[in-house]
PDB file of C-alpha atoms in Angstrom:
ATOM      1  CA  UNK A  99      13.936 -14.607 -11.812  1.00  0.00           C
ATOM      2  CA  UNK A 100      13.945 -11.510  -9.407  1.00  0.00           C
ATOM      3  CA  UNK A 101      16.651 -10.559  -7.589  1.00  0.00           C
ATOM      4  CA  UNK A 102      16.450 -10.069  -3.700  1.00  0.00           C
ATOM      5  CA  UNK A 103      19.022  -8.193  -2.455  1.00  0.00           C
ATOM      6  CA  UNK A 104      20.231  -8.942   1.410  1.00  0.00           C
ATOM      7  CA  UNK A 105      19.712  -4.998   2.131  1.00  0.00           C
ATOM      8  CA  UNK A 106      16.604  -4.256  -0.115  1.00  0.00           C
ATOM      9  CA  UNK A 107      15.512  -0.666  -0.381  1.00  0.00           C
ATOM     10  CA  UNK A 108      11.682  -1.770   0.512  1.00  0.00           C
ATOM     11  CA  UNK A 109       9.842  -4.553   1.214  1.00  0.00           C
ATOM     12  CA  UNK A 110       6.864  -5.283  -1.153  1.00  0.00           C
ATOM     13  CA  UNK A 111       4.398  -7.764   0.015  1.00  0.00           C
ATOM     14  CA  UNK A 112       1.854  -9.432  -2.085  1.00  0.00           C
ATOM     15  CA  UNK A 113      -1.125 -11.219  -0.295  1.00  0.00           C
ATOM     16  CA  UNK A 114      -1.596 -14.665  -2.514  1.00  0.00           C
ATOM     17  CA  UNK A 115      -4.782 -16.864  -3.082  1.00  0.00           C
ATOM     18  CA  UNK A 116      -4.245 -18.668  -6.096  1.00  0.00           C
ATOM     19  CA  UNK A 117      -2.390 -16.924  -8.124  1.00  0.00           C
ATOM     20  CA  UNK A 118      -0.009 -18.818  -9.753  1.00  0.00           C
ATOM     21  CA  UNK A 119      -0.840 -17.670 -13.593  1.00  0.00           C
ATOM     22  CA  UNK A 120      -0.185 -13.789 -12.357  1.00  0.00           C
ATOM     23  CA  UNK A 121       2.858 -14.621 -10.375  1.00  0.00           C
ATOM     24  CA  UNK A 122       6.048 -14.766 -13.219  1.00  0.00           C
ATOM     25  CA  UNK A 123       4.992 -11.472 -14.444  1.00  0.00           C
ATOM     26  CA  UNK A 124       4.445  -9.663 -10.609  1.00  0.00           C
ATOM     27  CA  UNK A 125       7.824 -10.867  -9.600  1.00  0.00           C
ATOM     28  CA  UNK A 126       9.593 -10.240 -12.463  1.00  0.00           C
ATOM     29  CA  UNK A 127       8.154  -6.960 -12.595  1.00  0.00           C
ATOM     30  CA  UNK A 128       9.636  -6.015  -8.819  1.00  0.00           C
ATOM     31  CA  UNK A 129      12.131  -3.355  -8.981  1.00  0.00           C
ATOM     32  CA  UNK A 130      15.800  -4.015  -8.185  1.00  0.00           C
ATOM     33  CA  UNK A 131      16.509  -2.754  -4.616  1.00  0.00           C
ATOM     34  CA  UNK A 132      13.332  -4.396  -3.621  1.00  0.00           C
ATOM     35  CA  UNK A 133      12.426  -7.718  -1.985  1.00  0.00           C
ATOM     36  CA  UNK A 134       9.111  -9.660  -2.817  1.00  0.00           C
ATOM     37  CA  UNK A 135       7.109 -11.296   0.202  1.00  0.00           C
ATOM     38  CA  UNK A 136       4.663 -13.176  -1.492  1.00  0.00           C
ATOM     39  CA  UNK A 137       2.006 -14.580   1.412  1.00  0.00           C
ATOM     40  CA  UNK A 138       0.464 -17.721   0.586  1.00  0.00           C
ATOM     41  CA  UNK A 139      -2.777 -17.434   2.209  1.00  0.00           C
ATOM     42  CA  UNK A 140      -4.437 -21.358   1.212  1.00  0.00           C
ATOM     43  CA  UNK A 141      -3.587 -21.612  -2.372  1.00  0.00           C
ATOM     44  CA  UNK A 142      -4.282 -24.840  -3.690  1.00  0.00           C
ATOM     45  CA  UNK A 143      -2.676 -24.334  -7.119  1.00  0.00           C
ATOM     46  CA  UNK A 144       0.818 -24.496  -6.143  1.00  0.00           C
ATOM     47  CA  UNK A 145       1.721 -20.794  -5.983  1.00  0.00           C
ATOM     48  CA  UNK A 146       3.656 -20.880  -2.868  1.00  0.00           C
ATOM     49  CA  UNK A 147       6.299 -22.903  -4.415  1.00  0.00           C
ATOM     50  CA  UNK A 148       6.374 -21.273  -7.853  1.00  0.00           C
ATOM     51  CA  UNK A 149       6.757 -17.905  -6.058  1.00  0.00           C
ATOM     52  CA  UNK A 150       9.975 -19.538  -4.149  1.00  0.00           C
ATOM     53  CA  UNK A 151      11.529 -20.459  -6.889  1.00  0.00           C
ATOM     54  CA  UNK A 152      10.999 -17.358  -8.734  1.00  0.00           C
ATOM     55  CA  UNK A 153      13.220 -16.155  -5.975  1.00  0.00           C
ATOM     56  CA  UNK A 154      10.361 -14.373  -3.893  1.00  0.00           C
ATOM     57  CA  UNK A 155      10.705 -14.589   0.223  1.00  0.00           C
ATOM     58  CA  UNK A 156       7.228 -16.987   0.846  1.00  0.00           C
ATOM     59  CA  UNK A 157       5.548 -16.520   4.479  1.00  0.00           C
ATOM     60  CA  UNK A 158       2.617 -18.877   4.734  1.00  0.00           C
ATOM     61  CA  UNK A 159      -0.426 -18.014   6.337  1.00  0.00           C
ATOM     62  CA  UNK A 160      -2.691 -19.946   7.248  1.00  0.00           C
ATOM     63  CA  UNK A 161      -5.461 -17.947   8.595  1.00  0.00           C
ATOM     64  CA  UNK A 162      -7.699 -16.869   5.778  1.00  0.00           C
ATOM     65  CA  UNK A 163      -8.437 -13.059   5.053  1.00  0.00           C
ATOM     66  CA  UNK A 164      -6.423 -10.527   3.478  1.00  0.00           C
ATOM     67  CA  UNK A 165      -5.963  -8.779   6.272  1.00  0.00           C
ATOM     68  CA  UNK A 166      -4.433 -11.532   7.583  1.00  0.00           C
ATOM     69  CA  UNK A 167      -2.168 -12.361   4.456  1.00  0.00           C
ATOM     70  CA  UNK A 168      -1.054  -8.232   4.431  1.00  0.00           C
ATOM     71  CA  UNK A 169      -0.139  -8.481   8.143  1.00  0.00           C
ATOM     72  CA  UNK A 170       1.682 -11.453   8.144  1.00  0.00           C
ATOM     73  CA  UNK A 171       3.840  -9.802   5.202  1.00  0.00           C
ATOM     74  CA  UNK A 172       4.303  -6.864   7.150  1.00  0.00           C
ATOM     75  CA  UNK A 173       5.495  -8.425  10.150  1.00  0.00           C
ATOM     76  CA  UNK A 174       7.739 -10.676   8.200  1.00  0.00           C
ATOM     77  CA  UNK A 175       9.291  -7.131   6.474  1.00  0.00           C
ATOM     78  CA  UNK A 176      11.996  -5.779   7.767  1.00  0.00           C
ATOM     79  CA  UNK A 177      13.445  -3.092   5.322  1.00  0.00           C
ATOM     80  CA  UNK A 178      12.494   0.710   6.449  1.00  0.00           C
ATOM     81  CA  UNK A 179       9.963   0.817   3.475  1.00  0.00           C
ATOM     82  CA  UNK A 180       7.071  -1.392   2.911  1.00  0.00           C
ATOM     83  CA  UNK A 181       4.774  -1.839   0.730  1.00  0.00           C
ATOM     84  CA  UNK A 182       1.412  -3.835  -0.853  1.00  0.00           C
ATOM     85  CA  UNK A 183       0.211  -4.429  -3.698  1.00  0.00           C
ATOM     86  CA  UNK A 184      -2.126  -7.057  -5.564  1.00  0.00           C
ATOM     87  CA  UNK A 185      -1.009 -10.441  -6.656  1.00  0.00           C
ATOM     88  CA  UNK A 186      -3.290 -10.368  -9.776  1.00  0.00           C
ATOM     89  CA  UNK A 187      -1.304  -8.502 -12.563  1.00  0.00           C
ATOM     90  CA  UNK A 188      -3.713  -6.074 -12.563  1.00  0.00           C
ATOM     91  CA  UNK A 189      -1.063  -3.461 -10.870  1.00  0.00           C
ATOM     92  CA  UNK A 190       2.287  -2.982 -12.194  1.00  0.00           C
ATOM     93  CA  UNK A 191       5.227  -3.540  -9.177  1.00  0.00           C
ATOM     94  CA  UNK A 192       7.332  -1.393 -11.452  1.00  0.00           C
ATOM     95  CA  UNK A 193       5.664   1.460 -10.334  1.00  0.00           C
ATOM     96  CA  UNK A 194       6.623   0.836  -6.766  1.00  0.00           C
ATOM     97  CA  UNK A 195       9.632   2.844  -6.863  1.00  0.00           C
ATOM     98  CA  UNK A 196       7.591   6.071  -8.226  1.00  0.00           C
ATOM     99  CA  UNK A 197       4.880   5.424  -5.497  1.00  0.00           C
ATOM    100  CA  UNK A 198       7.411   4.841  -2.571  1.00  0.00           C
ATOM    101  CA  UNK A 199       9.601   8.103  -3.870  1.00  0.00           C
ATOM    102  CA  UNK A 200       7.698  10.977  -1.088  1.00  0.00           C
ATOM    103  CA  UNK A 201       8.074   8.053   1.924  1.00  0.00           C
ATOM    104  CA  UNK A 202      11.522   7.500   1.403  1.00  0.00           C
ATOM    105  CA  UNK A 203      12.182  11.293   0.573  1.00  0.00           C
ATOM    106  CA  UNK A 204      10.323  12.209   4.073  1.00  0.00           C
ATOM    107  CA  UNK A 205       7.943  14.040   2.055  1.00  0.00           C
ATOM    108  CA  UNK A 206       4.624  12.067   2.797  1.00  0.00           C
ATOM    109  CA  UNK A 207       3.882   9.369   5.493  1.00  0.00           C
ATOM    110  CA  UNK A 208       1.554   7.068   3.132  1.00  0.00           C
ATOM    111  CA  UNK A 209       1.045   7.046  -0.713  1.00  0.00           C
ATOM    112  CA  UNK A 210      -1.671   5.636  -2.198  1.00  0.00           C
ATOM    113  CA  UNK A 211      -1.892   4.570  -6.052  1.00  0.00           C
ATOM    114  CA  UNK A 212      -5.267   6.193  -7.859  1.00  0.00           C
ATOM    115  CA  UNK A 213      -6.106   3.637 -10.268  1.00  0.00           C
ATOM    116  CA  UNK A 214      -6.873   4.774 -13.912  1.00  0.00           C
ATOM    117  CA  UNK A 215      -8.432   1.635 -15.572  1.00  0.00           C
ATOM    118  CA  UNK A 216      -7.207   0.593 -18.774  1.00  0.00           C
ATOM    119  CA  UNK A 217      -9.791  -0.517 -20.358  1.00  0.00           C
ATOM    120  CA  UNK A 218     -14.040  -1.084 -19.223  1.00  0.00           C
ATOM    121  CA  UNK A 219     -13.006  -4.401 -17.964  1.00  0.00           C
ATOM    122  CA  UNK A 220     -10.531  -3.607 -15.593  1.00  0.00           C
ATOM    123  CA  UNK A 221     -12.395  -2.383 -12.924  1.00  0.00           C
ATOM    124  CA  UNK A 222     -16.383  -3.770 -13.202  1.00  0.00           C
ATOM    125  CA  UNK A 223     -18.792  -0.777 -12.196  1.00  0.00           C
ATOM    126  CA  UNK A 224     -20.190  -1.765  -9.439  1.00  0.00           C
ATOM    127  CA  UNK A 225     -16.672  -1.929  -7.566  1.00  0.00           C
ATOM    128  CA  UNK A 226     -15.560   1.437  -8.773  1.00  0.00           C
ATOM    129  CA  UNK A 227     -19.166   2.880  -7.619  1.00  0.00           C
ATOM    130  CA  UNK A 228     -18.256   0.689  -3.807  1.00  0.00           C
ATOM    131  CA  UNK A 229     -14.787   2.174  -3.825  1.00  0.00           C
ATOM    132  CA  UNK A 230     -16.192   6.041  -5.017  1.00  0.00           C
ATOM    133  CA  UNK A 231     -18.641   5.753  -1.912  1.00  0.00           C
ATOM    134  CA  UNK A 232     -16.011   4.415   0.662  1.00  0.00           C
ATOM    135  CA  UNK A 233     -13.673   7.552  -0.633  1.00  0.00           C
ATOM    136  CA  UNK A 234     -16.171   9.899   0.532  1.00  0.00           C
ATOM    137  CA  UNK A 235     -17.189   8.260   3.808  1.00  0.00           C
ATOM    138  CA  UNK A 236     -13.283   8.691   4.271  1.00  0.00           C
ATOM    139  CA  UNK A 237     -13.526  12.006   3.102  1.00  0.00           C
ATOM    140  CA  UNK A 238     -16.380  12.850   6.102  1.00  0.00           C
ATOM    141  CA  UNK A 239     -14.635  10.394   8.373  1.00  0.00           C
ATOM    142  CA  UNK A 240     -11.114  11.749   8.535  1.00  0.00           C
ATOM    143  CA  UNK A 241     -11.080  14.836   5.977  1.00  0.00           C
ATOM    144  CA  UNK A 242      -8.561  13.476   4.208  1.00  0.00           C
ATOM    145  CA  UNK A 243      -9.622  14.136   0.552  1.00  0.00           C
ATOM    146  CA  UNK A 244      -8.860  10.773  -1.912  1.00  0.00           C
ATOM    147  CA  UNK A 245     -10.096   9.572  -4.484  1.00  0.00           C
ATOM    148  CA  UNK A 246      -9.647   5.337  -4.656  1.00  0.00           C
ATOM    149  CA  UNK A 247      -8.513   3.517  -1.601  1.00  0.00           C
ATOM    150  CA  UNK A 248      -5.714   1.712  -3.645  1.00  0.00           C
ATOM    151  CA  UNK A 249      -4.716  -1.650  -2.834  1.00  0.00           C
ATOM    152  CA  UNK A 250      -0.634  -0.230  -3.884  1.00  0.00           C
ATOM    153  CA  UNK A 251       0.263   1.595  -1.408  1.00  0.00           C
ATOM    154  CA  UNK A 252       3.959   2.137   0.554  1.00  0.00           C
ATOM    155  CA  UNK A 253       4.519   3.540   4.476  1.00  0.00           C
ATOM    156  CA  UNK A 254       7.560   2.779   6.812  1.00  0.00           C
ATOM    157  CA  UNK A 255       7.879  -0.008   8.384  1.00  0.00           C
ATOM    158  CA  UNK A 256       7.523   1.239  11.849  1.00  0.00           C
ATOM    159  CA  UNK A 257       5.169   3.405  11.434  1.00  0.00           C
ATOM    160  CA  UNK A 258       3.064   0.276  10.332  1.00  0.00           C
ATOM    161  CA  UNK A 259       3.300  -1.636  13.250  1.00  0.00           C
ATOM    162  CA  UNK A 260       2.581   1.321  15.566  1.00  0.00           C
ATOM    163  CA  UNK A 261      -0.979   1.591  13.813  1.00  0.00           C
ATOM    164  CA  UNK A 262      -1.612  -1.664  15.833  1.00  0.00           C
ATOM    165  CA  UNK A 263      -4.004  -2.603  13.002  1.00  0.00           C
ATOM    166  CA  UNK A 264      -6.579  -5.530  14.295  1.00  0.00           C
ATOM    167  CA  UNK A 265      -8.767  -5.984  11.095  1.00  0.00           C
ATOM    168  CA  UNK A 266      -7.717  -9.632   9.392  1.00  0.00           C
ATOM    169  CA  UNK A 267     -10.290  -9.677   6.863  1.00  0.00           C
ATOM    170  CA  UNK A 268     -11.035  -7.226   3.855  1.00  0.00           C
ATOM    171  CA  UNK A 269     -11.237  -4.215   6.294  1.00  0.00           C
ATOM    172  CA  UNK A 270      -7.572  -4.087   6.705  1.00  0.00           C
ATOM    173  CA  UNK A 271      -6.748  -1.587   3.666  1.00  0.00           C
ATOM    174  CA  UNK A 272      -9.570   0.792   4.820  1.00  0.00           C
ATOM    175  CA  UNK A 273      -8.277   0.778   8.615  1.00  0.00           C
ATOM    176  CA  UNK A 274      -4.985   1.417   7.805  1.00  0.00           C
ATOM    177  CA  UNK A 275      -6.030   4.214   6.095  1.00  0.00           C
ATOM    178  CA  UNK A 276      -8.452   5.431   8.692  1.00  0.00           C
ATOM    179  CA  UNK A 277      -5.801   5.042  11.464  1.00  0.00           C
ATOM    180  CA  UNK A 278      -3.276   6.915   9.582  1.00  0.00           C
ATOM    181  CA  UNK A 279      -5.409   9.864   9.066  1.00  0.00           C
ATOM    182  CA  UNK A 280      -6.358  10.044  12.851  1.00  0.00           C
ATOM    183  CA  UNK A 281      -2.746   9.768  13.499  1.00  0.00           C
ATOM    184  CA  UNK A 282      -1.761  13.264  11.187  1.00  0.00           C
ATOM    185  CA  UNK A 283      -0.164  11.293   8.398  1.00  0.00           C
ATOM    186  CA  UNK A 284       0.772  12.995   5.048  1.00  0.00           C
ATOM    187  CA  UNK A 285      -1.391  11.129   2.625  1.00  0.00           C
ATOM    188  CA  UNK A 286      -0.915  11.223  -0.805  1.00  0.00           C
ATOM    189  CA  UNK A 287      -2.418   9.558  -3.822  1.00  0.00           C
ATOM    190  CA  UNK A 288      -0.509   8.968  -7.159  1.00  0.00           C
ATOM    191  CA  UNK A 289      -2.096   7.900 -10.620  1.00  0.00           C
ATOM    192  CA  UNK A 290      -1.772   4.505 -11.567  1.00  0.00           C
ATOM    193  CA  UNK A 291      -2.766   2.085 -14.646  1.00  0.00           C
ATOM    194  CA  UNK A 292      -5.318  -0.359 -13.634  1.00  0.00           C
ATOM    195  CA  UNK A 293      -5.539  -3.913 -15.768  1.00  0.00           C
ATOM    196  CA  UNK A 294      -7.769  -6.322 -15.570  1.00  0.00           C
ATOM    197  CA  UNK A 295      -6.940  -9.066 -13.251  1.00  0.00           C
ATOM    198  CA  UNK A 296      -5.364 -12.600 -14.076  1.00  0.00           C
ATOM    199  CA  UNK A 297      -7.995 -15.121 -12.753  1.00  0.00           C
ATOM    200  CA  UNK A 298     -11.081 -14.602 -10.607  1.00  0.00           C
ATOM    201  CA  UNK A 299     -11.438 -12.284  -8.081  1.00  0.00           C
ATOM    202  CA  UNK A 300     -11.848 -13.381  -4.262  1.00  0.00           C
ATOM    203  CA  UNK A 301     -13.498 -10.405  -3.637  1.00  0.00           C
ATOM    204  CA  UNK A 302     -15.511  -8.334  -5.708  1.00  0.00           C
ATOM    205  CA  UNK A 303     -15.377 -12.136  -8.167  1.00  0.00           C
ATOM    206  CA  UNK A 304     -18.463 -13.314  -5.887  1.00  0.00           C
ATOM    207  CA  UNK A 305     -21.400 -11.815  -4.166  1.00  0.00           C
ATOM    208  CA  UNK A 306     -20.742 -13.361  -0.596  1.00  0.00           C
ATOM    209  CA  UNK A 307     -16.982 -11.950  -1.462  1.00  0.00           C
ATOM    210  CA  UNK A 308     -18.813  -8.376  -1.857  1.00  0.00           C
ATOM    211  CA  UNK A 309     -21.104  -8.615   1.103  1.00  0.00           C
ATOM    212  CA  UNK A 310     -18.143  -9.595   3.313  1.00  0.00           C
ATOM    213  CA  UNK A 311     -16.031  -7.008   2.299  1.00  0.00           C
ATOM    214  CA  UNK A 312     -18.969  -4.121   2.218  1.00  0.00           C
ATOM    215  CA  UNK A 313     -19.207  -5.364   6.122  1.00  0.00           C
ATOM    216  CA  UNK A 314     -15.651  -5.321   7.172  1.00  0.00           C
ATOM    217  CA  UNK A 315     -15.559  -1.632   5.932  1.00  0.00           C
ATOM    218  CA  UNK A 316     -18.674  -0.644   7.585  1.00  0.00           C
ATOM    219  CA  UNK A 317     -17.509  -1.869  10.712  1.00  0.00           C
ATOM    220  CA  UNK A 318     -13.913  -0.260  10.196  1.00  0.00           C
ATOM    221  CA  UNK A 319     -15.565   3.291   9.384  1.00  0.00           C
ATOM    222  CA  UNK A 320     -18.059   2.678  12.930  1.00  0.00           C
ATOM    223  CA  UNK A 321     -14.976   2.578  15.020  1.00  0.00           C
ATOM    224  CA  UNK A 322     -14.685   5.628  16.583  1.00  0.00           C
ATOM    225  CA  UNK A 323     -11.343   8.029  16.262  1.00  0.00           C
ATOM    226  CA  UNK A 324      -7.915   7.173  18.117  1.00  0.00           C
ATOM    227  CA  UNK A 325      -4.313   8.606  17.727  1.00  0.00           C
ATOM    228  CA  UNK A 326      -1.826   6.037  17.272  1.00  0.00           C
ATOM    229  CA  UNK A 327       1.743   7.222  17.631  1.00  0.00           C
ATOM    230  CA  UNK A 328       3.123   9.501  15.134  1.00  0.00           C
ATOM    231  CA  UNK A 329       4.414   8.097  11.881  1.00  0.00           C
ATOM    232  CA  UNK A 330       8.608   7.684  12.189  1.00  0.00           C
ATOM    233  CA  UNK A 331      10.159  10.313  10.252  1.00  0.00           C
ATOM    234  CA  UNK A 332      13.402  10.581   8.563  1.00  0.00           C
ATOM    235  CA  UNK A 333      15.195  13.497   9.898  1.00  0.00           C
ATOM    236  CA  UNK A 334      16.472  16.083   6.933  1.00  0.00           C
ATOM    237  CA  UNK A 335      19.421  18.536   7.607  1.00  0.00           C
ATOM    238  CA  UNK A 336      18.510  22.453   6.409  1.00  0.00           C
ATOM    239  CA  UNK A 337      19.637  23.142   3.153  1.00  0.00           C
ATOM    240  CA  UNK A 338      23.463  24.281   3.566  1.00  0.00           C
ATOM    241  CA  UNK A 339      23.822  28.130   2.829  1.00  0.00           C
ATOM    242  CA  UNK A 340      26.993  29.758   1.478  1.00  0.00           C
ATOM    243  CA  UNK A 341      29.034  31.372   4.499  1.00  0.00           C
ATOM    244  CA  UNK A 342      29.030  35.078   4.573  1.00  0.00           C
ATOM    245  CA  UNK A 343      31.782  37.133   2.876  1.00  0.00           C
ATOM    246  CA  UNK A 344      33.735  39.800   4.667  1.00  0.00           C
ATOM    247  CA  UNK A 345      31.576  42.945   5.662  1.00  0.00           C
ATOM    248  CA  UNK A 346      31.922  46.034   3.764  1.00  0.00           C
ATOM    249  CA  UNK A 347      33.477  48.666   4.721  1.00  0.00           C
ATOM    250  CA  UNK A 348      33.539  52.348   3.147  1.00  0.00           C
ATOM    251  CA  UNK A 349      36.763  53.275   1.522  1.00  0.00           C
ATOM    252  CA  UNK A 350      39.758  54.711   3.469  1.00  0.00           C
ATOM    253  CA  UNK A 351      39.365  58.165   2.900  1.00  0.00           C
TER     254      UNK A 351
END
């Protein structure tokens, strides 16, 4: 069973559709310091309540879309760092501490986790050939040079909210990402194993899943540039200097 801390170090929230064989290994995988908000988006196979009492924080939302199910965890969030990741075992929440390091150092705004596949099934070719052509219509987009639009990814909290993200359906990773960049975020992408999923995928599983989510992007790249409010960043003091030693002075003749 995780442990959830009343003062957790970040929030992480995992969007949930049926997940229930992934969901013991995700949660106990969370580190210590952090707090799991698993959103149960219309799971029929009882993951909402095995995710409770695995000791995870459950919001239930009943709107369908994983934009939807990622907002509803980030409004629900309330330590300073937040972040997402899959429900599908196919990321390790381990790594969240490594990923979230530059946010909660005030070295970068957003980090983004590169997946490196473990093995040819972990990420089917025709998704990795989707996700290499969205990179680059960021790339000409924004300018912001990545490589995967990672689904693990951490930001602070505020900073979040002031995107005043409106996509509720699979656009909602690619407009955050969009409206950060606008905004002058520090993005930064960090290498990290890729599995292959527990269970089928709601997405790229199905070809209507595909089609939907090809659209939501489309439309989310279409929307022409705007500039949210800066990112909230931790002030750092200047690195303390020694104090200066007495002048010198020529000898007394």
């Amino acid at each position: 069973m995780i442990k959830n801390p009343q003062l957790p170090v970040g929030d992480v929230v995992l969007p949930c559709l049926d997940e229930a064989g992934a969901l013991p290994w995700v949660l106990e995988r969370v580190p210590p310091g952090w707090r799991a908000i698993v959103v149960d988006n219309g799971s029929t196979d009882g993951s909402a309540e095995l995710a409770a009492s695995l000791g995870a924080l459950v919001v239930r939302e009943p709107r369908r879309g994983f934009g939807s199910a990622c907002h509803a965890g980030l409004t629900a969030a309330t330590a300073p760092v937040v972040a997402f990741c899959d429900c599908d075992a196919s990321l390790d929440p381990a790594l969240l501490t490594r990923i979230a390091a530059p946010v909660l150092d005030g070295r970068a705004d957003l980090v983004l986790g590169r997946r490196r596949p473990v093995s040819r099934g972990a990420w089917p070719a025709h998704a990795r050939l989707a996700n290499l052509e969205l990179a680059r219509l960021v790339r000409r987009r924004t300018g912001v040079r990545l490589h995967d639009l990672g689904p693990m990814r951490a930001a602070r909290r505020e900073a979040l909210l002031g995107l005043g993200l409106a996509d509720r359906r699979s656009g909602y990773p690619l407009e955050m990402l969009v409206a950060a960049a606008d905004a002058g975020w520090r993005i930064e992408e960090d290498d990290v194993p890729y599995a292959p999923r527990t269970g089928k995928s709601n997405v790229t599983g199905t070809r209507r899943g595909t089609w939907h989510a090809a659209r939501d992007m489309r439309a989310v790249l279409a929307r022409p540039p705007r500039t949210p409010p800066a990112p909230h960043r931790v002030p750092h003091p200047p690195p303390s200097r020694p104090l200066p030693g007495p002048a010198h002075r020529p000898p007394h003749p």
